[in-house]
């Protein structure tokens, strides 16, 4: 019989997010649901689709998306550099709610409102249009890439120190479904021979 009096190790989980990526948003809400239901050590780090794709040939619409994504990522990097890593959780939620739920595509407004909501200095918004924190952004982005071991898009999730691109989800698992998916992800993380698993994802449906 398992001894419940023995403390269980809390699983370390790191989510590398680009605030503008809808798939990273869904994955982040799933991990927060898991955290609500069981103890995990969940931390947030910034990555950047604009950095990932800056030298790639892209469709014009996706090039524009990537170029515009740099602003929110820069602000997140600036906030972390000046106010510590723990600020990212709430800042990402404030940005993501406006970007993905309210469908506000005016990044300057989204950034300004998000900073105001959290009582963060309005001056952080200037980072979106400057390169002062680009080195910090690139370093955080690179940490996520190195966790996977090759170039990967958003989101990057590390579980028990093992990095994945994904899981990419089309809706937010809740309750037992969220826990089952997390347990499966831990199983894959602990399987040294596992490399990749993919299927069609259909239309993104945030709910």
Short mmCIF file of C-alpha atoms in Angstrom, two decimals, residues 80-206:
data_model
loop_
_atom_site.label_atom_id
_atom_site.label_comp_id
_atom_site.label_asym_id
_atom_site.label_seq_id
_atom_site.Cartn_x
_atom_site.Cartn_y
_atom_site.Cartn_z
CA UNK A 80 10.72 39.96 -16.40
CA UNK A 81 14.08 41.73 -16.49
CA UNK A 82 12.87 44.63 -14.34
CA UNK A 83 10.29 42.99 -12.09
CA UNK A 84 11.24 39.31 -11.89
CA UNK A 85 10.01 36.10 -13.44
CA UNK A 86 6.86 35.82 -11.34
CA UNK A 87 5.34 38.84 -13.08
CA UNK A 88 5.01 36.86 -16.32
CA UNK A 89 2.12 34.68 -15.18
CA UNK A 90 -0.30 37.57 -14.61
CA UNK A 91 1.05 39.68 -17.46
CA UNK A 92 0.55 36.83 -19.92
CA UNK A 93 -2.99 36.30 -18.65
CA UNK A 94 -3.80 40.00 -19.03
CA UNK A 95 -2.32 40.17 -22.52
CA UNK A 96 -3.79 36.85 -23.62
CA UNK A 97 -7.31 37.63 -22.45
CA UNK A 98 -7.35 40.72 -24.62
CA UNK A 99 -5.62 39.11 -27.60
CA UNK A 100 -7.39 35.74 -27.69
CA UNK A 101 -10.71 36.14 -25.90
CA UNK A 102 -11.57 39.76 -26.63
CA UNK A 103 -9.92 39.58 -30.10
CA UNK A 104 -8.21 42.95 -29.73
CA UNK A 105 -5.53 43.17 -32.42
CA UNK A 106 -4.27 46.63 -31.44
CA UNK A 107 -1.13 45.51 -29.62
CA UNK A 108 -0.32 48.95 -28.27
CA UNK A 109 -3.74 49.19 -26.61
CA UNK A 110 -3.52 45.61 -25.35
CA UNK A 111 -0.11 46.27 -23.80
CA UNK A 112 -1.13 49.57 -22.21
CA UNK A 113 -4.34 48.16 -20.73
CA UNK A 114 -2.58 45.03 -19.45
CA UNK A 115 0.16 46.98 -17.70
CA UNK A 116 -2.44 49.27 -16.14
CA UNK A 117 -4.52 46.32 -14.93
CA UNK A 118 -1.53 44.87 -13.08
CA UNK A 119 -0.21 48.17 -11.75
CA UNK A 120 3.02 47.81 -13.72
CA UNK A 121 4.84 50.92 -14.93
CA UNK A 122 3.34 52.33 -18.13
CA UNK A 123 6.90 52.97 -19.31
CA UNK A 124 7.28 49.22 -19.99
CA UNK A 125 5.15 49.74 -23.11
CA UNK A 126 8.09 51.53 -24.72
CA UNK A 127 9.94 48.21 -24.92
CA UNK A 128 7.57 47.08 -27.69
CA UNK A 129 9.17 49.52 -30.13
CA UNK A 130 12.81 49.36 -29.04
CA UNK A 131 15.58 46.81 -28.84
CA UNK A 132 16.79 47.43 -25.27
CA UNK A 133 15.54 44.06 -24.03
CA UNK A 134 16.10 42.05 -27.21
CA UNK A 135 19.14 40.26 -25.76
CA UNK A 136 17.05 39.09 -22.81
CA UNK A 137 14.25 38.04 -25.16
CA UNK A 138 16.62 36.05 -27.35
CA UNK A 139 18.23 34.36 -24.35
CA UNK A 140 14.85 33.26 -22.99
CA UNK A 141 13.75 32.11 -26.44
CA UNK A 142 16.96 30.13 -26.90
CA UNK A 143 16.50 28.39 -23.55
CA UNK A 144 13.20 27.01 -24.83
CA UNK A 145 14.74 25.85 -28.10
CA UNK A 146 17.55 24.11 -26.27
CA UNK A 147 15.05 22.33 -24.03
CA UNK A 148 13.50 20.73 -27.12
CA UNK A 149 16.85 20.12 -28.82
CA UNK A 150 15.86 21.61 -32.18
CA UNK A 151 13.92 24.59 -33.52
CA UNK A 152 10.35 24.51 -32.28
CA UNK A 153 7.33 26.81 -32.43
CA UNK A 154 5.02 27.87 -29.65
CA UNK A 155 4.31 26.52 -27.16
CA UNK A 156 7.37 24.81 -25.74
CA UNK A 157 6.66 22.88 -22.55
CA UNK A 158 9.20 21.17 -20.32
CA UNK A 159 7.98 18.49 -17.90
CA UNK A 160 10.42 16.91 -15.46
CA UNK A 161 13.19 18.69 -17.40
CA UNK A 162 12.19 17.21 -20.78
CA UNK A 163 11.20 19.70 -23.48
CA UNK A 164 8.45 19.32 -26.08
CA UNK A 165 6.95 21.40 -28.86
CA UNK A 166 3.39 21.31 -27.56
CA UNK A 167 1.13 19.74 -26.65
CA UNK A 168 -0.80 21.73 -29.23
CA UNK A 169 -4.47 21.73 -28.25
CA UNK A 170 -7.60 22.91 -30.03
CA UNK A 171 -9.58 23.46 -26.83
CA UNK A 172 -8.81 23.65 -23.11
CA UNK A 173 -9.09 20.31 -21.27
CA UNK A 174 -10.85 20.58 -17.93
CA UNK A 175 -11.08 18.41 -14.83
CA UNK A 176 -10.18 14.75 -15.21
CA UNK A 177 -9.38 15.22 -18.89
CA UNK A 178 -6.76 17.84 -18.02
CA UNK A 179 -5.15 15.52 -15.48
CA UNK A 180 -5.16 12.53 -17.84
CA UNK A 181 -3.42 14.56 -20.53
CA UNK A 182 -0.85 15.79 -18.04
CA UNK A 183 -0.16 12.27 -16.82
CA UNK A 184 0.25 11.13 -20.41
CA UNK A 185 2.66 13.98 -21.06
CA UNK A 186 4.70 12.96 -18.00
CA UNK A 187 4.75 9.39 -19.30
CA UNK A 188 6.10 10.55 -22.65
CA UNK A 189 8.65 12.77 -20.92
CA UNK A 190 9.91 9.74 -19.02
CA UNK A 191 10.18 7.58 -22.13
CA UNK A 192 13.66 8.01 -23.55
CA UNK A 193 12.77 6.50 -26.93
CA UNK A 194 9.84 8.88 -27.54
CA UNK A 195 10.50 11.58 -30.14
CA UNK A 196 7.32 12.80 -31.86
CA UNK A 197 3.54 12.37 -32.07
CA UNK A 198 1.25 14.43 -34.30
CA UNK A 199 -2.17 14.48 -35.95
CA UNK A 200 -4.42 17.01 -37.69
CA UNK A 201 -5.51 19.78 -35.33
CA UNK A 202 -8.52 21.30 -37.10
CA UNK A 203 -9.83 24.77 -36.28
CA UNK A 204 -8.73 26.39 -33.03
CA UNK A 205 -11.69 26.48 -30.65
CA UNK A 206 -10.98 28.24 -27.36
#
